[in-house]
Amino acid sequence: MGSDGEKLGPNSNNERAPSGRVMPPNTFAGIEALVTGLCDEWRILQRKREWFVGAVCSLYYFGSFPAISYGGQYVIPFLDEYGVSLSVLFIVTCEMVAVCWFYGIDRFSNDVKTMLGFYPGIYWRICWMMCPVFISVSQHKSDKITFQAIFVMTVWQASLSPMKLLDYTFPKWSVGFGWFLRMLSVTSVPLFAIYMLSFAKGTFIEVSYILANHYYLNKKSSRTQELSGLSFQSGF
């Protein structure tokens, strides 16, 4: 109990969040990106956007209860370890490879010039093409920062033993559940690629050749123009 007779939460202090702050900007941006992407994919959600936004915010609200309860001190580190670190690194690496290597760094630089009015410098182009793949930074418990040469080294160092938090050791089943959370994010990349390829016009060899040789898209043959858009016939 506090000095005024009020109960204290899991954090034993009387600090209060600013009353005017309803939602952090990063949370607002994340929800807006999710809602916009789904509404663009399924038009029926666009017509009911207000209800859809309310449903998403309600899901965020009730889903945050475990994190703000007394067990949140265990939930948040667990999600930070298994739901973010390795999964985000893998997805960002795939995104960088897809944009800079398959789409093409030259075409991407032209897009940047269209938006900003100037080409990105050679420094940025090298960083976009090389650094995320060959260099990854890890910080150990001893606060010693090391540079790992290959992305695979990051995967290799992923622990298969239960997490430890102060004097508490997580149960053994938490390892399997944690890797399940990781794979939910990681496998979405190849599964979505397979799904999109299965609905692309042309044979598998033709589509694969276009994806692997982006300069082929600039040729003016009628067959290339038909395939270059990779028109996907989805059932949605």
mmCIF file of C-alpha atoms in Angstrom:
data_model
loop_
_atom_site.group_PDB
_atom_site.id
_atom_site.type_symbol
_atom_site.label_atom_id
_atom_site.label_comp_id
_atom_site.label_asym_id
_atom_site.label_seq_id
_atom_site.Cartn_x
_atom_site.Cartn_y
_atom_site.Cartn_z
ATOM 1 C CA MET A 1 0.000 0.000 0.000
ATOM 2 C CA GLY A 2 1.237 3.484 -0.784
ATOM 3 C CA SER A 3 1.218 6.448 1.517
ATOM 4 C CA ASP A 4 -2.217 7.515 0.261
ATOM 5 C CA GLY A 5 -3.689 4.071 0.684
ATOM 6 C CA GLU A 6 -3.393 3.121 -2.986
ATOM 7 C CA LYS A 7 -2.051 -0.215 -4.101
ATOM 8 C CA LEU A 8 1.256 -0.330 -5.860
ATOM 9 C CA GLY A 9 1.715 -2.251 -9.095
ATOM 10 C CA PRO A 10 4.510 -4.651 -10.003
ATOM 11 C CA ASN A 11 6.968 -1.731 -10.013
ATOM 12 C CA SER A 12 7.162 -0.597 -6.399
ATOM 13 C CA ASN A 13 7.187 3.149 -6.991
ATOM 14 C CA ASN A 14 4.656 5.907 -7.340
ATOM 15 C CA GLU A 15 5.756 7.134 -10.761
ATOM 16 C CA ARG A 16 2.918 7.655 -13.165
ATOM 17 C CA ALA A 17 2.966 7.772 -16.938
ATOM 18 C CA PRO A 18 2.150 11.162 -18.494
ATOM 19 C CA SER A 19 -1.614 11.490 -18.584
ATOM 20 C CA GLY A 20 -1.628 12.948 -22.101
ATOM 21 C CA ARG A 21 0.235 10.055 -23.657
ATOM 22 C CA VAL A 22 -2.307 7.542 -24.917
ATOM 23 C CA MET A 23 -0.236 5.497 -27.355
ATOM 24 C CA PRO A 24 3.520 5.522 -28.099
ATOM 25 C CA PRO A 25 4.320 6.727 -31.637
ATOM 26 C CA ASN A 26 6.033 3.456 -32.586
ATOM 27 C CA THR A 27 2.943 1.463 -31.595
ATOM 28 C CA PHE A 28 0.706 3.775 -33.601
ATOM 29 C CA ALA A 29 2.960 3.407 -36.662
ATOM 30 C CA GLY A 30 3.008 -0.385 -36.321
ATOM 31 C CA ILE A 31 -0.774 -0.629 -36.071
ATOM 32 C CA GLU A 32 -1.233 1.732 -39.022
ATOM 33 C CA ALA A 33 1.170 -0.307 -41.172
ATOM 34 C CA LEU A 34 -0.636 -3.538 -40.282
ATOM 35 C CA VAL A 35 -4.111 -2.115 -40.869
ATOM 36 C CA THR A 36 -3.167 -0.413 -44.149
ATOM 37 C CA GLY A 37 -1.520 -3.533 -45.547
ATOM 38 C CA LEU A 38 -4.462 -5.788 -44.725
ATOM 39 C CA CYS A 39 -7.011 -3.256 -45.984
ATOM 40 C CA ASP A 40 -5.135 -2.980 -49.285
ATOM 41 C CA GLU A 41 -5.133 -6.764 -49.640
ATOM 42 C CA TRP A 42 -8.784 -7.323 -48.711
ATOM 43 C CA ARG A 43 -11.094 -4.513 -49.807
ATOM 44 C CA ILE A 44 -13.893 -5.666 -47.541
ATOM 45 C CA LEU A 45 -11.789 -4.521 -44.581
ATOM 46 C CA GLN A 46 -11.419 -1.082 -46.147
ATOM 47 C CA ARG A 47 -15.179 -0.641 -46.138
ATOM 48 C CA LYS A 48 -15.282 -1.555 -42.441
ATOM 49 C CA ARG A 49 -12.002 0.113 -41.509
ATOM 50 C CA GLU A 50 -13.230 1.646 -38.244
ATOM 51 C CA TRP A 51 -14.459 -1.706 -36.957
ATOM 52 C CA PHE A 52 -11.289 -3.419 -38.117
ATOM 53 C CA VAL A 53 -9.065 -0.856 -36.373
ATOM 54 C CA GLY A 54 -11.122 -1.294 -33.211
ATOM 55 C CA ALA A 55 -10.684 -5.071 -33.374
ATOM 56 C CA VAL A 56 -6.917 -4.767 -33.872
ATOM 57 C CA CYS A 57 -6.541 -2.292 -30.997
ATOM 58 C CA SER A 58 -8.643 -4.541 -28.749
ATOM 59 C CA LEU A 59 -6.392 -7.471 -29.635
ATOM 60 C CA TYR A 60 -3.352 -5.369 -28.737
ATOM 61 C CA TYR A 61 -5.008 -4.304 -25.487
ATOM 62 C CA PHE A 62 -5.957 -7.741 -24.213
ATOM 63 C CA GLY A 63 -2.772 -9.302 -25.559
ATOM 64 C CA SER A 64 -0.677 -6.934 -23.447
ATOM 65 C CA PHE A 65 -2.174 -8.111 -20.155
ATOM 66 C CA PRO A 66 0.477 -10.829 -19.562
ATOM 67 C CA ALA A 67 3.230 -8.245 -20.054
ATOM 68 C CA ILE A 68 1.866 -5.743 -17.515
ATOM 69 C CA SER A 69 0.991 -8.295 -14.842
ATOM 70 C CA TYR A 70 3.331 -9.512 -12.102
ATOM 71 C CA GLY A 71 4.609 -12.189 -14.477
ATOM 72 C CA GLY A 72 5.534 -9.595 -17.059
ATOM 73 C CA GLN A 73 9.123 -9.546 -15.816
ATOM 74 C CA TYR A 74 9.404 -13.075 -17.238
ATOM 75 C CA VAL A 75 7.174 -12.680 -20.299
ATOM 76 C CA ILE A 76 8.924 -9.650 -21.780
ATOM 77 C CA PRO A 77 12.498 -11.087 -21.708
ATOM 78 C CA PHE A 78 11.160 -14.356 -23.140
ATOM 79 C CA LEU A 79 9.442 -12.597 -26.049
ATOM 80 C CA ASP A 80 12.472 -10.379 -26.560
ATOM 81 C CA GLU A 81 14.710 -13.439 -26.879
ATOM 82 C CA TYR A 82 12.533 -15.712 -29.001
ATOM 83 C CA GLY A 83 10.102 -13.388 -30.724
ATOM 84 C CA VAL A 84 12.355 -10.573 -31.910
ATOM 85 C CA SER A 85 16.127 -10.942 -32.134
ATOM 86 C CA LEU A 86 16.868 -13.782 -34.558
ATOM 87 C CA SER A 87 13.574 -13.487 -36.445
ATOM 88 C CA VAL A 88 13.977 -9.776 -37.169
ATOM 89 C CA LEU A 89 17.606 -10.253 -38.240
ATOM 90 C CA PHE A 90 16.588 -12.990 -40.682
ATOM 91 C CA ILE A 91 13.666 -11.001 -42.138
ATOM 92 C CA VAL A 92 15.747 -7.833 -42.530
ATOM 93 C CA THR A 93 18.502 -9.820 -44.258
ATOM 94 C CA CYS A 94 15.973 -11.344 -46.667
ATOM 95 C CA GLU A 95 14.521 -7.898 -47.344
ATOM 96 C CA MET A 96 17.958 -6.464 -48.077
ATOM 97 C CA VAL A 97 18.835 -9.337 -50.430
ATOM 98 C CA ALA A 98 15.497 -9.074 -52.242
ATOM 99 C CA VAL A 99 15.706 -5.304 -52.767
ATOM 100 C CA CYS A 100 19.426 -4.783 -53.434
ATOM 101 C CA TRP A 101 20.314 -8.038 -55.204
ATOM 102 C CA PHE A 102 17.170 -9.248 -56.958
ATOM 103 C CA TYR A 103 15.370 -5.962 -57.565
ATOM 104 C CA GLY A 104 18.742 -4.347 -58.187
ATOM 105 C CA ILE A 105 20.724 -1.672 -56.403
ATOM 106 C CA ASP A 106 20.686 0.493 -59.562
ATOM 107 C CA ARG A 107 16.911 0.383 -59.881
ATOM 108 C CA PHE A 108 16.539 1.023 -56.157
ATOM 109 C CA SER A 109 18.904 4.012 -56.426
ATOM 110 C CA ASN A 110 16.786 5.359 -59.284
ATOM 111 C CA ASP A 111 13.722 5.063 -57.066
ATOM 112 C CA VAL A 112 15.518 6.985 -54.315
ATOM 113 C CA LYS A 113 16.417 9.719 -56.809
ATOM 114 C CA THR A 114 12.796 9.930 -57.914
ATOM 115 C CA MET A 115 11.675 10.460 -54.325
ATOM 116 C CA LEU A 116 14.526 12.600 -52.953
ATOM 117 C CA GLY A 117 15.998 14.199 -56.068
ATOM 118 C CA PHE A 118 19.510 12.733 -55.757
ATOM 119 C CA TYR A 119 21.223 9.360 -55.961
ATOM 120 C CA PRO A 120 22.445 7.676 -52.761
ATOM 121 C CA GLY A 121 26.212 7.775 -52.319
ATOM 122 C CA ILE A 122 28.537 4.844 -52.860
ATOM 123 C CA TYR A 123 28.868 4.422 -49.083
ATOM 124 C CA TRP A 124 25.159 3.697 -48.662
ATOM 125 C CA ARG A 125 25.070 1.415 -51.680
ATOM 126 C CA ILE A 126 27.922 -0.701 -50.305
ATOM 127 C CA CYS A 127 26.284 -0.864 -46.876
ATOM 128 C CA TRP A 128 22.945 -1.931 -48.343
ATOM 129 C CA MET A 129 24.536 -4.664 -50.447
ATOM 130 C CA MET A 130 27.177 -6.117 -48.132
ATOM 131 C CA CYS A 131 27.105 -5.132 -44.472
ATOM 132 C CA PRO A 132 23.816 -6.714 -43.298
ATOM 133 C CA VAL A 133 24.828 -10.111 -44.707
ATOM 134 C CA PHE A 134 28.486 -10.375 -43.763
ATOM 135 C CA ILE A 135 28.560 -8.405 -40.523
ATOM 136 C CA SER A 136 26.284 -8.744 -37.531
ATOM 137 C CA VAL A 137 26.909 -7.326 -34.086
ATOM 138 C CA SER A 138 26.276 -9.230 -30.883
ATOM 139 C CA GLN A 139 26.611 -8.067 -27.315
ATOM 140 C CA HIS A 140 27.327 -10.642 -24.641
ATOM 141 C CA LYS A 141 26.411 -10.502 -20.979
ATOM 142 C CA SER A 142 29.891 -9.180 -20.212
ATOM 143 C CA ASP A 143 29.025 -6.104 -22.322
ATOM 144 C CA LYS A 144 31.772 -7.077 -24.751
ATOM 145 C CA ILE A 145 30.771 -6.289 -28.321
ATOM 146 C CA THR A 146 31.988 -8.706 -31.003
ATOM 147 C CA PHE A 147 31.581 -8.766 -34.768
ATOM 148 C CA GLN A 148 30.476 -12.008 -36.378
ATOM 149 C CA ALA A 149 31.455 -12.522 -39.990
ATOM 150 C CA ILE A 150 28.425 -14.428 -41.268
ATOM 151 C CA PHE A 151 24.714 -14.469 -40.472
ATOM 152 C CA VAL A 152 24.945 -18.237 -39.905
ATOM 153 C CA MET A 153 27.180 -17.600 -36.898
ATOM 154 C CA THR A 154 24.308 -15.779 -35.249
ATOM 155 C CA VAL A 155 22.066 -18.796 -35.779
ATOM 156 C CA TRP A 156 24.807 -21.107 -34.522
ATOM 157 C CA GLN A 157 25.071 -19.190 -31.260
ATOM 158 C CA ALA A 158 21.343 -19.439 -30.598
ATOM 159 C CA SER A 159 21.023 -21.332 -27.349
ATOM 160 C CA LEU A 160 19.018 -24.541 -27.089
ATOM 161 C CA SER A 161 19.026 -24.490 -23.307
ATOM 162 C CA PRO A 162 16.302 -22.853 -21.184
ATOM 163 C CA MET A 163 16.634 -19.154 -20.473
ATOM 164 C CA LYS A 164 17.866 -17.968 -17.105
ATOM 165 C CA LEU A 165 16.652 -14.767 -15.503
ATOM 166 C CA LEU A 166 18.425 -13.921 -12.252
ATOM 167 C CA ASP A 167 17.814 -16.977 -10.042
ATOM 168 C CA TYR A 168 14.939 -18.326 -12.136
ATOM 169 C CA THR A 169 15.391 -20.921 -14.875
ATOM 170 C CA PHE A 170 12.606 -21.265 -17.422
ATOM 171 C CA PRO A 171 11.084 -24.756 -17.849
ATOM 172 C CA LYS A 172 12.400 -27.017 -20.604
ATOM 173 C CA TRP A 173 9.208 -26.763 -22.652
ATOM 174 C CA SER A 174 9.836 -23.035 -23.025
ATOM 175 C CA VAL A 175 12.653 -23.800 -25.486
ATOM 176 C CA GLY A 176 10.310 -25.601 -27.877
ATOM 177 C CA PHE A 177 7.665 -22.911 -27.540
ATOM 178 C CA GLY A 178 10.241 -20.188 -28.093
ATOM 179 C CA TRP A 179 11.558 -21.777 -31.277
ATOM 180 C CA PHE A 180 7.970 -22.211 -32.437
ATOM 181 C CA LEU A 181 7.523 -18.441 -32.111
ATOM 182 C CA ARG A 182 10.735 -17.892 -34.038
ATOM 183 C CA MET A 183 9.734 -20.194 -36.860
ATOM 184 C CA LEU A 184 6.330 -18.520 -37.201
ATOM 185 C CA SER A 185 8.145 -15.400 -38.380
ATOM 186 C CA VAL A 186 11.028 -17.039 -40.234
ATOM 187 C CA THR A 187 8.997 -19.525 -42.283
ATOM 188 C CA SER A 188 6.568 -16.830 -43.430
ATOM 189 C CA VAL A 189 9.213 -15.568 -45.891
ATOM 190 C CA PRO A 190 9.758 -18.794 -47.898
ATOM 191 C CA LEU A 191 6.109 -19.856 -47.596
ATOM 192 C CA PHE A 192 4.866 -16.542 -48.991
ATOM 193 C CA ALA A 193 7.459 -16.724 -51.787
ATOM 194 C CA ILE A 194 6.263 -20.210 -52.732
ATOM 195 C CA TYR A 195 2.653 -19.030 -52.629
ATOM 196 C CA MET A 196 3.333 -16.064 -54.921
ATOM 197 C CA LEU A 197 5.404 -18.152 -57.342
ATOM 198 C CA SER A 198 2.626 -20.708 -57.604
ATOM 199 C CA PHE A 199 0.234 -18.012 -58.904
ATOM 200 C CA ALA A 200 2.702 -16.289 -61.250
ATOM 201 C CA LYS A 201 2.142 -16.381 -65.010
ATOM 202 C CA GLY A 202 4.601 -18.463 -66.986
ATOM 203 C CA THR A 203 6.520 -21.613 -66.223
ATOM 204 C CA PHE A 204 8.608 -22.034 -63.114
ATOM 205 C CA ILE A 205 11.831 -21.703 -65.139
ATOM 206 C CA GLU A 206 10.650 -18.464 -66.777
ATOM 207 C CA VAL A 207 9.616 -16.894 -63.493
ATOM 208 C CA SER A 208 12.809 -18.032 -61.750
ATOM 209 C CA TYR A 209 14.913 -16.581 -64.563
ATOM 210 C CA ILE A 210 13.187 -13.216 -64.232
ATOM 211 C CA LEU A 211 13.657 -13.155 -60.469
ATOM 212 C CA ALA A 212 17.345 -14.052 -60.756
ATOM 213 C CA ASN A 213 18.078 -11.667 -63.661
ATOM 214 C CA HIS A 214 16.408 -8.322 -63.052
ATOM 215 C CA TYR A 215 18.025 -6.747 -66.134
ATOM 216 C CA TYR A 216 15.963 -9.135 -68.233
ATOM 217 C CA LEU A 217 12.911 -7.139 -67.186
ATOM 218 C CA ASN A 218 14.092 -4.137 -69.195
ATOM 219 C CA LYS A 219 14.028 -5.935 -72.535
ATOM 220 C CA LYS A 220 11.178 -4.931 -74.808
ATOM 221 C CA SER A 221 9.984 -8.271 -76.090
ATOM 222 C CA SER A 222 6.286 -8.920 -75.724
ATOM 223 C CA ARG A 223 6.903 -12.087 -73.758
ATOM 224 C CA THR A 224 9.047 -10.240 -71.241
ATOM 225 C CA GLN A 225 6.491 -7.461 -70.862
ATOM 226 C CA GLU A 226 3.856 -10.052 -70.080
ATOM 227 C CA LEU A 227 6.002 -11.710 -67.433
ATOM 228 C CA SER A 228 7.830 -8.682 -66.052
ATOM 229 C CA GLY A 229 4.883 -7.550 -63.981
ATOM 230 C CA LEU A 230 4.617 -10.984 -62.389
ATOM 231 C CA SER A 231 0.837 -10.676 -62.429
ATOM 232 C CA PHE A 232 -0.371 -12.891 -59.644
ATOM 233 C CA GLN A 233 -3.865 -14.257 -59.970
ATOM 234 C CA SER A 234 -5.001 -14.623 -56.425
ATOM 235 C CA GLY A 235 -8.311 -15.986 -55.341
ATOM 236 C CA PHE A 236 -8.920 -13.114 -52.913
#
